[in-house]
Short mmCIF file of C-alpha atoms in Angstrom, two decimals:
data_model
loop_
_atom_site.label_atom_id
_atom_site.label_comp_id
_atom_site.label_asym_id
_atom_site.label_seq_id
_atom_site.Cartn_x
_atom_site.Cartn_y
_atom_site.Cartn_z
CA UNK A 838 23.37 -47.81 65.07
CA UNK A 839 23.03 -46.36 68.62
CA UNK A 840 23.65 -42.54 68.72
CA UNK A 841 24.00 -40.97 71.82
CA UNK A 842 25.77 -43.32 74.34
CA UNK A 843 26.86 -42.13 77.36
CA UNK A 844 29.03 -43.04 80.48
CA UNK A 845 29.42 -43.40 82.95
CA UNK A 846 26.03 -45.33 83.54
CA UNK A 847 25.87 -44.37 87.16
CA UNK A 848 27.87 -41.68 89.29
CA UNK A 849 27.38 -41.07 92.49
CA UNK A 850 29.44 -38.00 94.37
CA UNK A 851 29.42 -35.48 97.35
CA UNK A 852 27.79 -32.27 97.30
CA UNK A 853 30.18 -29.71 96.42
CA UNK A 854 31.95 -31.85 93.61
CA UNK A 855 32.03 -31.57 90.20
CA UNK A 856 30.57 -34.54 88.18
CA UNK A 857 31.65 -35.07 84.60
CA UNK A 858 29.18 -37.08 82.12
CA UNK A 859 30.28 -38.17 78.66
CA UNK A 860 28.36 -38.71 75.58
CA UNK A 861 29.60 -40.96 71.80
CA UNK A 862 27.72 -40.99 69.05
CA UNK A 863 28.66 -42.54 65.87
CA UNK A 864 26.66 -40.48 62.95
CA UNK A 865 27.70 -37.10 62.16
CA UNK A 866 25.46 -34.47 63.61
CA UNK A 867 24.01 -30.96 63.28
CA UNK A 868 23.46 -30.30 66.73
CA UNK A 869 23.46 -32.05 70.33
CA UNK A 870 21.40 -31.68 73.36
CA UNK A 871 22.13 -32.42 76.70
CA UNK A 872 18.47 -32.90 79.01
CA UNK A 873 17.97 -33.82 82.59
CA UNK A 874 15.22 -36.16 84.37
CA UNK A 875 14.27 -36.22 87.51
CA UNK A 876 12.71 -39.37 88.69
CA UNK A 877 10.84 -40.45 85.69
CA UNK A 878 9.49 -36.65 84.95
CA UNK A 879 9.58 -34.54 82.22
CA UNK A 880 13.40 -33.75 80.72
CA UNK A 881 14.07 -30.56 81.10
CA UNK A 882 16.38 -28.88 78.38
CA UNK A 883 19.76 -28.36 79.81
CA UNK A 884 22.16 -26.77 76.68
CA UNK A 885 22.45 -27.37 72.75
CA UNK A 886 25.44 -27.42 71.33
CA UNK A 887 26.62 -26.99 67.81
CA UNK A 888 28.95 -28.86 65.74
CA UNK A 889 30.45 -25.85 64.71
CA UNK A 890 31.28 -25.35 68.08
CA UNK A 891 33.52 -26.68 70.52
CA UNK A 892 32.69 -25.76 74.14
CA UNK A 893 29.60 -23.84 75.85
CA UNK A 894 28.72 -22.82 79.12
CA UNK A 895 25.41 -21.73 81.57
CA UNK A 896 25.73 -21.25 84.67
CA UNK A 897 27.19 -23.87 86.57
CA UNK A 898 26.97 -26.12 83.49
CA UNK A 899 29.61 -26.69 80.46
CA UNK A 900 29.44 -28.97 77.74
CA UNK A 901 32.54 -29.74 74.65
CA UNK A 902 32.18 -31.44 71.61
CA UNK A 903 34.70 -33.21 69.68
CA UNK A 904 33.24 -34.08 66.67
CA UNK A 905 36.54 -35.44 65.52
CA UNK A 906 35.81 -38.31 67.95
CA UNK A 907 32.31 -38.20 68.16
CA UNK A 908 31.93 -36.97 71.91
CA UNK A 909 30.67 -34.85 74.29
CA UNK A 910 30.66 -34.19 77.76
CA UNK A 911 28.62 -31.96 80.54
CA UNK A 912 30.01 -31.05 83.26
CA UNK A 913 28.40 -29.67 86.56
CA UNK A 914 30.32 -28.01 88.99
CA UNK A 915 29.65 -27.40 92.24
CA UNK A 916 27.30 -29.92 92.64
CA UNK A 917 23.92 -30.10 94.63
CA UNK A 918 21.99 -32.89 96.18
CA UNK A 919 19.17 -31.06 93.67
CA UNK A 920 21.28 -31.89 90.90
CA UNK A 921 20.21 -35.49 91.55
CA UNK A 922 18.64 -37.21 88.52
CA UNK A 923 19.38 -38.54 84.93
CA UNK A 924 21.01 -36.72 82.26
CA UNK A 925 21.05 -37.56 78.55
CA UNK A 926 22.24 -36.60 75.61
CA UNK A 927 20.18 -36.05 72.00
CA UNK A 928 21.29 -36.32 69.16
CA UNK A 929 19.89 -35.21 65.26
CA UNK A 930 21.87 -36.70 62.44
CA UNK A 931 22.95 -34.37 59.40
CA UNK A 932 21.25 -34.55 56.77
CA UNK A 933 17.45 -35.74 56.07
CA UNK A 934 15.28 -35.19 58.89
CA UNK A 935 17.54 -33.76 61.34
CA UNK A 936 14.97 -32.79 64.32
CA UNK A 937 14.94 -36.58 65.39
CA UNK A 938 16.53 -36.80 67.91
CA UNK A 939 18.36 -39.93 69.26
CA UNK A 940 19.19 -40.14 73.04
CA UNK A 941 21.40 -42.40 74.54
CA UNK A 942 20.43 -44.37 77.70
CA UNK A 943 21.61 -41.75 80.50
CA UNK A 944 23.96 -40.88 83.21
CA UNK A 945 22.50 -41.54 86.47
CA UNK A 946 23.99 -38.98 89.13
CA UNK A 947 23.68 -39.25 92.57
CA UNK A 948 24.56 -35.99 94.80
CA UNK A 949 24.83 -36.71 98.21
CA UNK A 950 24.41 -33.98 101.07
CA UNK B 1473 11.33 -22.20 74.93
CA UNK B 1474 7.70 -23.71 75.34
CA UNK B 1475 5.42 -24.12 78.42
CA UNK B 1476 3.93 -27.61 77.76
CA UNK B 1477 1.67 -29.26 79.20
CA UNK B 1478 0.40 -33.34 79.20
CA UNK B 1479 -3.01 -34.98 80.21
CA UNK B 1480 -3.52 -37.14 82.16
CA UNK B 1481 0.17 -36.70 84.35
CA UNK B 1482 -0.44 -40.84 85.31
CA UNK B 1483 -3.13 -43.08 84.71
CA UNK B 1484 -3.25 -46.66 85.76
CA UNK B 1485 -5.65 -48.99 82.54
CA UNK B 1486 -6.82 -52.16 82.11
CA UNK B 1487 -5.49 -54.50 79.42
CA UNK B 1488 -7.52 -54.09 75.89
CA UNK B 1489 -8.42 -50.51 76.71
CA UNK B 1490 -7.49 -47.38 74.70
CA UNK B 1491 -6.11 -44.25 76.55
CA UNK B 1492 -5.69 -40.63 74.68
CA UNK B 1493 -2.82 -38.63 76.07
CA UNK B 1494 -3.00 -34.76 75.06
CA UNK B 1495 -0.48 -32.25 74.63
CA UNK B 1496 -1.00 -28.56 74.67
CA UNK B 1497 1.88 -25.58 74.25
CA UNK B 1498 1.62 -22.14 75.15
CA UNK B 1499 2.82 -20.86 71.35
CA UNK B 1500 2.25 -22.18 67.68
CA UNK B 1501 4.90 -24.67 66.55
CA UNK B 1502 5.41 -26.51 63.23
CA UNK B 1503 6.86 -29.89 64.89
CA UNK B 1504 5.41 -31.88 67.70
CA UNK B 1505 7.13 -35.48 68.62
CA UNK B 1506 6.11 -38.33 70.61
CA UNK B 1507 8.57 -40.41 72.79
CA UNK B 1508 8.23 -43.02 74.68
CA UNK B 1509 10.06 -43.72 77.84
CA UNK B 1510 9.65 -47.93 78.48
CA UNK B 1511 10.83 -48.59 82.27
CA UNK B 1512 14.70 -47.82 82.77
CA UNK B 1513 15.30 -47.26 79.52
CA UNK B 1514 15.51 -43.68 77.34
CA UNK B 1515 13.64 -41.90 74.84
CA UNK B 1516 12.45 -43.31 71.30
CA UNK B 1517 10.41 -41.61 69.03
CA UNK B 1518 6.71 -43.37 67.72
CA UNK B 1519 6.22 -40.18 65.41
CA UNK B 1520 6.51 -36.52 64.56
CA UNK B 1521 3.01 -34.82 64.32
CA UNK B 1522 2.67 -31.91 61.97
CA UNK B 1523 -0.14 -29.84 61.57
CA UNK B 1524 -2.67 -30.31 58.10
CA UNK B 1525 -1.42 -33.88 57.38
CA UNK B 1526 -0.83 -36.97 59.14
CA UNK B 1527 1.64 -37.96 61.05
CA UNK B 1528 5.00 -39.76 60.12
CA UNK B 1529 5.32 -43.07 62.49
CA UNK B 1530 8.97 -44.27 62.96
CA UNK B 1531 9.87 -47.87 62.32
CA UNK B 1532 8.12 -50.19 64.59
CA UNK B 1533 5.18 -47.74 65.55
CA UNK B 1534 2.27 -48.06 63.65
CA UNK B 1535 -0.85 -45.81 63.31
CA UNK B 1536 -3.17 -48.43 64.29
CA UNK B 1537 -1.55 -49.06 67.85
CA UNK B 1538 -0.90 -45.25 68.27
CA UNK B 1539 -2.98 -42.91 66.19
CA UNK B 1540 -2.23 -39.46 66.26
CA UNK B 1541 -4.36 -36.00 65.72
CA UNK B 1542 -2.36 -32.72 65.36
CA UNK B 1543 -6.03 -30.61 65.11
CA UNK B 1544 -3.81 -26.96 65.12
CA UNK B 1545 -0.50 -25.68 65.99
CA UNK B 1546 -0.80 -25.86 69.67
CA UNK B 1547 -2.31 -28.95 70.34
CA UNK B 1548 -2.68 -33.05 69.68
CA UNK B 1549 -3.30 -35.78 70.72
CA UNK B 1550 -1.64 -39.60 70.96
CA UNK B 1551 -3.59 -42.47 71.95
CA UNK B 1552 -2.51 -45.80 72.86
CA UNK B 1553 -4.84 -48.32 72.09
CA UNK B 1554 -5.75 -52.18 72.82
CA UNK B 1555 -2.90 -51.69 75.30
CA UNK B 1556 -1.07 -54.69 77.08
CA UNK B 1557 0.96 -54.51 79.88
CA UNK B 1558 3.98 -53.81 77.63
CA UNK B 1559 2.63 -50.40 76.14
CA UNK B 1560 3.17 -49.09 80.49
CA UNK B 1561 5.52 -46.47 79.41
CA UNK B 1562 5.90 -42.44 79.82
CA UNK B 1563 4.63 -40.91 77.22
CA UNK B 1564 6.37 -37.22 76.54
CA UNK B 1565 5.60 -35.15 73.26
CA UNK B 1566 7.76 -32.56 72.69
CA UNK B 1567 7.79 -29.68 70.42
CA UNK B 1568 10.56 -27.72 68.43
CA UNK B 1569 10.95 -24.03 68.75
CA UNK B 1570 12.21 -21.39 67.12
CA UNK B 1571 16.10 -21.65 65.02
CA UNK B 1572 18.14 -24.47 65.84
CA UNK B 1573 16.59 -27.22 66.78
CA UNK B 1574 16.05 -27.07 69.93
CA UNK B 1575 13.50 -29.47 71.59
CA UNK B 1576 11.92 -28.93 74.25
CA UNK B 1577 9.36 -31.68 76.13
CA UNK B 1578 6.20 -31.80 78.17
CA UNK B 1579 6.05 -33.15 81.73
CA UNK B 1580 5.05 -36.90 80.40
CA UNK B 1581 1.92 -38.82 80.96
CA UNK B 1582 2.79 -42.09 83.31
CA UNK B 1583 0.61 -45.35 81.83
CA UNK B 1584 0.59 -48.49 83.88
CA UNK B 1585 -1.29 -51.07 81.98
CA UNK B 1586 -2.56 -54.31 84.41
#
């Protein structure tokens, strides 16, 4: 099954705006990650988040979990055309092996100056 | 965290060729991944290298196509071998560190295969 999903697949907004990205997943988990690409680079770790917990913040970033419905979101406030890339979300199933990660296929976000 | 790096960053091969892609980190780590990244698509793991015994491929990776060498706790290596145009792909390992899970990934290695 496809862990990790999010949406929207593209999301383009103006500099200055906030720009909320959502993540399903259909397994339960013991942690997920939230990572951000710029143009085909590296990902660059962004925030992990529990599922003992239910909200966490860094800087201009915070992420929720729901693990009742098997979702997350990230949201960026303030946004900056630097903020431009793809972010995705990770997730390790309980149980087993649980440092595979699964990502889902990304949020494009566009910031435009 | 982990300062990691990848050689080569990009490398542009002929079809039937083998490439080795290398991975280095800046501290010891049990765990070291490697994902590939197919055009406009996300992450999937091939395998997770551990040091002192081989590594475990994931379903539809197999050692043959993409042997692995996890030499010590800092370093290894992932080749891609007889490639075809469908193996051009980043390549990222990644490594876990410290409590928690947390993953953290090199800058990639870009492979266009002609």
């Amino acid at each position: 099954s496809q862990q990790g999903e999010e949406d929207p697949q593209a999301l383009s907004i103006q500099e200055g705006e906030n720009a909320t990205m959502n993540c399903s997943y259909k397994t339960s988990i013991n942690n997920l990650q939230w990572y951000r690409q710029n143009s085909g680079r590296g990902l660059v770790h962004l925030i992990l988040i529990r599922s003992n917990e239910r909200e966490k913040h860094s800087g201009r970033l915070r992420v929720t979990l729901d693990t009742s419905k098997k979702s997350s979101s990230l949201l960026i406030t303030a946004s900056r055309a630097a903020d431009t890339a793809s972010y995705f979300c990770a997730t390790d199933a309980s149980g087993g092996s649980n440092y595979k990660l699964t990502f889902g296929k990304g949020t494009l976000l566009t910031v435009n100056p | 965290s982990a300062v990691i790096s990848q050689k080569p960053s990009r490398d542009i091969c002929q079809r039937g060729t083998s490439l080795t892609i290398q991975c280095q980190v800046d501290s010891q780590v049990t765990m070291m991944f490697w994902y590939r990244q197919q055009p406009g698509q996300s992450l999937t793991l091939i395998a997770t290298a551990n040091q002192g015994s081989e590594a475990t491929y994931e379903s539809g990776f197999v050692i043959d196509k993409f042997p692995i060498s996890r030499p010590n706790l800092t370093f290894s290596t992932l080749t891609v071998s007889n490639m075809s145009p469908e193996d051009s792909s980043i390549y990222l390992c990644s490594v876990e560190v410290g409590y928690g899970n947390e993953q953290f990934f090199g800058p990639g290695t870009r492979l266009t295969v002609l």
